PDB file of C-alpha atoms in Angstrom:
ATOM      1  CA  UNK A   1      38.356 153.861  24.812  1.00 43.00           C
ATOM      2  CA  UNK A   2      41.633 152.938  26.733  1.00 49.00           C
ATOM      3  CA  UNK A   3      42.278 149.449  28.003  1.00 51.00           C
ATOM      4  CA  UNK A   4      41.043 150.722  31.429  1.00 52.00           C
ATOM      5  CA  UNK A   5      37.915 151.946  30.157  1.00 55.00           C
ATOM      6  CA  UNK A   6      37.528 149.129  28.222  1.00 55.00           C
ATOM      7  CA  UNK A   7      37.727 146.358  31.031  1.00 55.00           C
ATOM      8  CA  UNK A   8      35.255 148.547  32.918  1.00 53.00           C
ATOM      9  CA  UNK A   9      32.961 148.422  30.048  1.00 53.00           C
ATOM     10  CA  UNK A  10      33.203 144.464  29.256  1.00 57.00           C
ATOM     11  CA  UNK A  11      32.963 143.583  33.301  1.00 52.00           C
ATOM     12  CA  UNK A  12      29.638 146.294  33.190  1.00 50.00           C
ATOM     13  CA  UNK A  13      28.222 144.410  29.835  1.00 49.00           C
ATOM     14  CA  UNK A  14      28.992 140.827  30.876  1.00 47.00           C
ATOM     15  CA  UNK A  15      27.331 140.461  34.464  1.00 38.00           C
ATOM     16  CA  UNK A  16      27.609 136.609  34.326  1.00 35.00           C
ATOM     17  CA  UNK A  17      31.116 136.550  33.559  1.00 41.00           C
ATOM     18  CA  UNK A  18      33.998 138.341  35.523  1.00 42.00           C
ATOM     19  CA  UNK A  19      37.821 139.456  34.519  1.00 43.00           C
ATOM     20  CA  UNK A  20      40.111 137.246  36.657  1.00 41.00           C
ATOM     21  CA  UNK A  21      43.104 139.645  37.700  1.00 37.00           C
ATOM     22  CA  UNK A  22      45.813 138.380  39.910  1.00 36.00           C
ATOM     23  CA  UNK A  23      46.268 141.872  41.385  1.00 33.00           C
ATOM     24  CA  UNK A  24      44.275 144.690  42.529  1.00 31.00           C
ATOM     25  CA  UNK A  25      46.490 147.149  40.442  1.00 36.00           C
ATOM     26  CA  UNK A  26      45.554 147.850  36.974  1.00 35.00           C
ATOM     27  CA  UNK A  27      48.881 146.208  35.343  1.00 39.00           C
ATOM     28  CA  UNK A  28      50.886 147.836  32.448  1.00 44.00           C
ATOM     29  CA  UNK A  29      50.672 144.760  31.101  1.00 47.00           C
ATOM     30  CA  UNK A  30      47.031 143.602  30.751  1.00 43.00           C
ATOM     31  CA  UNK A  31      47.725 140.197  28.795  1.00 43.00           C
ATOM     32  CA  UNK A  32      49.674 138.478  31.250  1.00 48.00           C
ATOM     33  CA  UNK A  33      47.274 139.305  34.251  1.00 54.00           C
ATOM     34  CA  UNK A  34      44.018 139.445  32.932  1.00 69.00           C
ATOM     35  CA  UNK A  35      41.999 136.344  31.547  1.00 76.00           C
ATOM     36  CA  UNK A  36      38.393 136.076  30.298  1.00 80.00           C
ATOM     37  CA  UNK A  37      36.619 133.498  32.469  1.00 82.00           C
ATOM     38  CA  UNK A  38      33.639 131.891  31.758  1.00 80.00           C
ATOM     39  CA  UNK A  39      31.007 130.064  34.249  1.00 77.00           C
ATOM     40  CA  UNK A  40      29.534 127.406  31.902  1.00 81.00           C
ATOM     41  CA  UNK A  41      30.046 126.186  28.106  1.00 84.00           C
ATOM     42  CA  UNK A  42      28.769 128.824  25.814  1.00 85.00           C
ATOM     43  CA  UNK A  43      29.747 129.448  21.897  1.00 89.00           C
ATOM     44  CA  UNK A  44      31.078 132.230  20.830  1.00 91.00           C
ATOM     45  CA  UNK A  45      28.659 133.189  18.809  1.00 90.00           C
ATOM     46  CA  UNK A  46      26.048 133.483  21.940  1.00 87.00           C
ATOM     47  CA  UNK A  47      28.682 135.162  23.728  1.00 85.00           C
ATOM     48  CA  UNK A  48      29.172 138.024  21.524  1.00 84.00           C
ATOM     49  CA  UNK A  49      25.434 138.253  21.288  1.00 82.00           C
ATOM     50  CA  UNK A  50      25.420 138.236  25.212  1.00 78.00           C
ATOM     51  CA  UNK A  51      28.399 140.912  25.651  1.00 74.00           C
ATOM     52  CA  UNK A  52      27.808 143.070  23.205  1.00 73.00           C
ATOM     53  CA  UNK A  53      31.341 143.179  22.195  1.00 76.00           C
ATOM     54  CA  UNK A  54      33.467 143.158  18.841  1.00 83.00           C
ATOM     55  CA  UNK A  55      35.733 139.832  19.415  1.00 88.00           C
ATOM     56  CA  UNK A  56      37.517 137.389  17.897  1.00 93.00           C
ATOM     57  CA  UNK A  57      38.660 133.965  19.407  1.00 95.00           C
ATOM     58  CA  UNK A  58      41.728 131.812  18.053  1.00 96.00           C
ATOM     59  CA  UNK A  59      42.960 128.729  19.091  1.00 93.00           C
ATOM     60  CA  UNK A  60      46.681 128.106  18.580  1.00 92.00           C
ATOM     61  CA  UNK A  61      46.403 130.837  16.046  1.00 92.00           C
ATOM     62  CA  UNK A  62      43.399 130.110  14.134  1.00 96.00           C
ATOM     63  CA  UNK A  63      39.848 132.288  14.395  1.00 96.00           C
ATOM     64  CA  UNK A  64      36.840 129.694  15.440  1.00 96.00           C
ATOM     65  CA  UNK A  65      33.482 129.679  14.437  1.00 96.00           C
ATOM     66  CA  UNK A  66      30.959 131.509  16.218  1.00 95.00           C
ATOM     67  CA  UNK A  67      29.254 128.057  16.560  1.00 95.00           C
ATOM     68  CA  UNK A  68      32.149 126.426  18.644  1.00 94.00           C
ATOM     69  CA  UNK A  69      32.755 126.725  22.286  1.00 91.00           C
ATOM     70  CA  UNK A  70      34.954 128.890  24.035  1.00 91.00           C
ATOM     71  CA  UNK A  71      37.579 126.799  25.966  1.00 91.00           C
ATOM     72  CA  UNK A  72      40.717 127.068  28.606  1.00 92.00           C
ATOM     73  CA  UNK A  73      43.462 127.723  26.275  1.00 92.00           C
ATOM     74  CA  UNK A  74      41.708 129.792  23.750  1.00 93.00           C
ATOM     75  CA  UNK A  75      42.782 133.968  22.903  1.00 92.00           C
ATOM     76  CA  UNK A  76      39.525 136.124  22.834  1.00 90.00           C
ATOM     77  CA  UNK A  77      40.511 139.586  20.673  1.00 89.00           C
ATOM     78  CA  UNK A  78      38.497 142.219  21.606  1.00 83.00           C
ATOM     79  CA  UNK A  79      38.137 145.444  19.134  1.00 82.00           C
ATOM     80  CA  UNK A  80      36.558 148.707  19.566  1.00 75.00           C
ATOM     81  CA  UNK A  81      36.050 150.428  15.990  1.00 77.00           C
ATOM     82  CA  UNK A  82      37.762 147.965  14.376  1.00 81.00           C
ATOM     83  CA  UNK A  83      41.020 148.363  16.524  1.00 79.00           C
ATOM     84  CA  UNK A  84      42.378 145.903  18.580  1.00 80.00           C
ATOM     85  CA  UNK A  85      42.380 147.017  21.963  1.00 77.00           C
ATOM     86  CA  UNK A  86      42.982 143.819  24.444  1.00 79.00           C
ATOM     87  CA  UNK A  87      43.686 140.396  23.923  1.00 83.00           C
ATOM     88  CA  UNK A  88      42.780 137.764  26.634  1.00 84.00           C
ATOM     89  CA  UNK A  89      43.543 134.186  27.663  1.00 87.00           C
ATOM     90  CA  UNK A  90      39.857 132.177  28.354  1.00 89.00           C
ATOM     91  CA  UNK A  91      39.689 130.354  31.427  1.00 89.00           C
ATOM     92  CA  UNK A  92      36.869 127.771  32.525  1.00 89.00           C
ATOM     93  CA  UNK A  93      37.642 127.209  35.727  1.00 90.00           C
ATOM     94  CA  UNK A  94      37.674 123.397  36.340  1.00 93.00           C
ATOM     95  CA  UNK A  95      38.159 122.614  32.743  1.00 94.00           C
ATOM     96  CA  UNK A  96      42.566 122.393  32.533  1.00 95.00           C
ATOM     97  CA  UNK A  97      41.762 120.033  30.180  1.00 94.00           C
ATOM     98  CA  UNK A  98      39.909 122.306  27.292  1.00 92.00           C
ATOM     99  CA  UNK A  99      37.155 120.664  26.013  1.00 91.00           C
ATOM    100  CA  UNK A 100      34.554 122.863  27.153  1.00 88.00           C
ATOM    101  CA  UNK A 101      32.989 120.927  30.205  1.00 89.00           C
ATOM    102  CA  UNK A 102      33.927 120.327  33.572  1.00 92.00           C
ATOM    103  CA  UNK A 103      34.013 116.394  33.765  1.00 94.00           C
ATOM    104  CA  UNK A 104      36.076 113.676  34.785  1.00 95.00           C
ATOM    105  CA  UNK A 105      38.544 114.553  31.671  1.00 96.00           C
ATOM    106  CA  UNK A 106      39.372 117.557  34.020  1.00 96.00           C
ATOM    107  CA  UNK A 107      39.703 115.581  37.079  1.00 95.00           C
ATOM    108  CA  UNK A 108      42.367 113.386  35.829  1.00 96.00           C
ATOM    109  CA  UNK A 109      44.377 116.368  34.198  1.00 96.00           C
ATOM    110  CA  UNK A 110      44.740 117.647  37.828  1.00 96.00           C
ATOM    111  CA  UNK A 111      45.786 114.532  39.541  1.00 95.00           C
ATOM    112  CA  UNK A 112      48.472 114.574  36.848  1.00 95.00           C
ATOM    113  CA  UNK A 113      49.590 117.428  37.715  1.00 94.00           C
ATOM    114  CA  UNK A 114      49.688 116.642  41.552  1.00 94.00           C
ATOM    115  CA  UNK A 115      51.551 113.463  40.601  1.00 94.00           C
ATOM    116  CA  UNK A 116      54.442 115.691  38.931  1.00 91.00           C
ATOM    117  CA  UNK A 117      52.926 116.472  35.150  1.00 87.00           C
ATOM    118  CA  UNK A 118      52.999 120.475  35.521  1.00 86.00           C
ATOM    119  CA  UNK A 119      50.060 122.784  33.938  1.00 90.00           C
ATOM    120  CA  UNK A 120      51.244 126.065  33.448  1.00 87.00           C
ATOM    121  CA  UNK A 121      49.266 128.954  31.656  1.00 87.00           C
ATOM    122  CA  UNK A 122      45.698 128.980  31.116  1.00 89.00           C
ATOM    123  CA  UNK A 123      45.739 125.205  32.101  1.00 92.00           C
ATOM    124  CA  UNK A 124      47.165 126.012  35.602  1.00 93.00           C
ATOM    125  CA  UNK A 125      44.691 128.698  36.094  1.00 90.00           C
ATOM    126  CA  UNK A 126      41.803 126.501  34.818  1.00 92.00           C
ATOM    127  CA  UNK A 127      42.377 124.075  37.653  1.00 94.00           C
ATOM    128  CA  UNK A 128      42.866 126.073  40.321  1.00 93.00           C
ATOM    129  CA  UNK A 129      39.217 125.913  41.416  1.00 92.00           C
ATOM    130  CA  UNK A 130      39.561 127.514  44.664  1.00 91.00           C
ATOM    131  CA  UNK A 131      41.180 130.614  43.587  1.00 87.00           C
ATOM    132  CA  UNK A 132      44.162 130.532  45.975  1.00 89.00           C
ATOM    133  CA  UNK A 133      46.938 130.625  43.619  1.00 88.00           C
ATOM    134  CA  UNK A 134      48.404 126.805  43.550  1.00 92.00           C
ATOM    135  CA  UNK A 135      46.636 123.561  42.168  1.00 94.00           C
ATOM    136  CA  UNK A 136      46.693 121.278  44.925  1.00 95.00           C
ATOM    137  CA  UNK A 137      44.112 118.734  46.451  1.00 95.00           C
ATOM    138  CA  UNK A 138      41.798 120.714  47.458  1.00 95.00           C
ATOM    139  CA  UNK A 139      41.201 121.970  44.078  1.00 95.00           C
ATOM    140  CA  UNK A 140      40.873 118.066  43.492  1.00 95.00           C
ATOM    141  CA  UNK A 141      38.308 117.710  46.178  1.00 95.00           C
ATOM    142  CA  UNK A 142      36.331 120.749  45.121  1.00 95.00           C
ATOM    143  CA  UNK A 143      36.118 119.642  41.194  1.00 95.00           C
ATOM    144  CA  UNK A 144      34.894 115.978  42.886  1.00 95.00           C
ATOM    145  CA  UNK A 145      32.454 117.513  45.119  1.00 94.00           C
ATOM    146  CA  UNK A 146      31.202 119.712  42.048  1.00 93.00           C
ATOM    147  CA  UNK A 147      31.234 116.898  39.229  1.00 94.00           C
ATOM    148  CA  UNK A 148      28.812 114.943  42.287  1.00 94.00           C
ATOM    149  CA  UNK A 149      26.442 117.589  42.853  1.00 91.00           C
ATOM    150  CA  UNK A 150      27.622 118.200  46.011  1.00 93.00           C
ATOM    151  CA  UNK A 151      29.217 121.670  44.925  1.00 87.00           C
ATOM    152  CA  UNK A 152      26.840 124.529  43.168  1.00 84.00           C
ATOM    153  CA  UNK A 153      29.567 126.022  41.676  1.00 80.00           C
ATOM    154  CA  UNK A 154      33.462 126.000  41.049  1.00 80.00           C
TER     155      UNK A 154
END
């Protein structure tokens, strides 16, 4: 498989979970515009099992267990054969802070970074709820709204 088959085969096996490209363009360089997002915790372990996938996930350069979650910040490895063939950032939107869970945590990351403390990366990405590029209040107001069960979904 080439990396263009490939994506097509993860987004196909997934359902519940989408690639997040910043472009409509298949990009020569699939790492720095593709991430895997998530909807909700889930391990790794019942990911893999879900997505039918070869994968590995590190965090700051060490593999996790298949028992711990996958987080904002994380680097998910996937292999076909035994060949690495893509390697993506994880994204939970509404979780810059990486711990798994969109909570108050999360919240307070954000109005950091409104207040001058700047997310960049995966973080950045994480908290910009409402998809539009920049982490601004309204991502604040749709992570509140969410968190109070006003909000489905993020």
């Amino acid at each position: 498989l080439d990396a263009c088959e490939f994506v097509a085969h993860v987004t196909k096996t997934l359902r519940t979970y989408e690639l997040y490209t910043s472009s409509f363009e298949m990009p020569a360089d699939l790492t720095k515009s593709y991430a895997l997002v998530i909807d909700e915790p889930i391990s790794l372990g019942d990911f893999k099992a879900a997505a039918n996938v070869e994968l590995k996930v590190f965090a700051d350069g060490v593999e996790i267990a298949d028992d711990a979650l996958l987080v904002t910040g994380q680097t998910a490895v996937f292999y076909v054969d035994g060949a690495e063939v893509l390697s993506l950032d994880v994204i939970m939107y509404g979780d810059p802070s990486a711990d798994g869970v969109v909570n108050s945590a999360d919240l307070f990351t954000v109005r950091k970074h409104l207040l001058g403390s700047n997310l960049t990366g995966s973080q950045f990405k994480a908290a910009d709820v409402n998809r539009d590029k920049t982490v601004n209040s309204a991502d604040l107001l749709k992570m509140r709204r969410y968190l109070l069960g006003l909000d489905k979904g993020l």
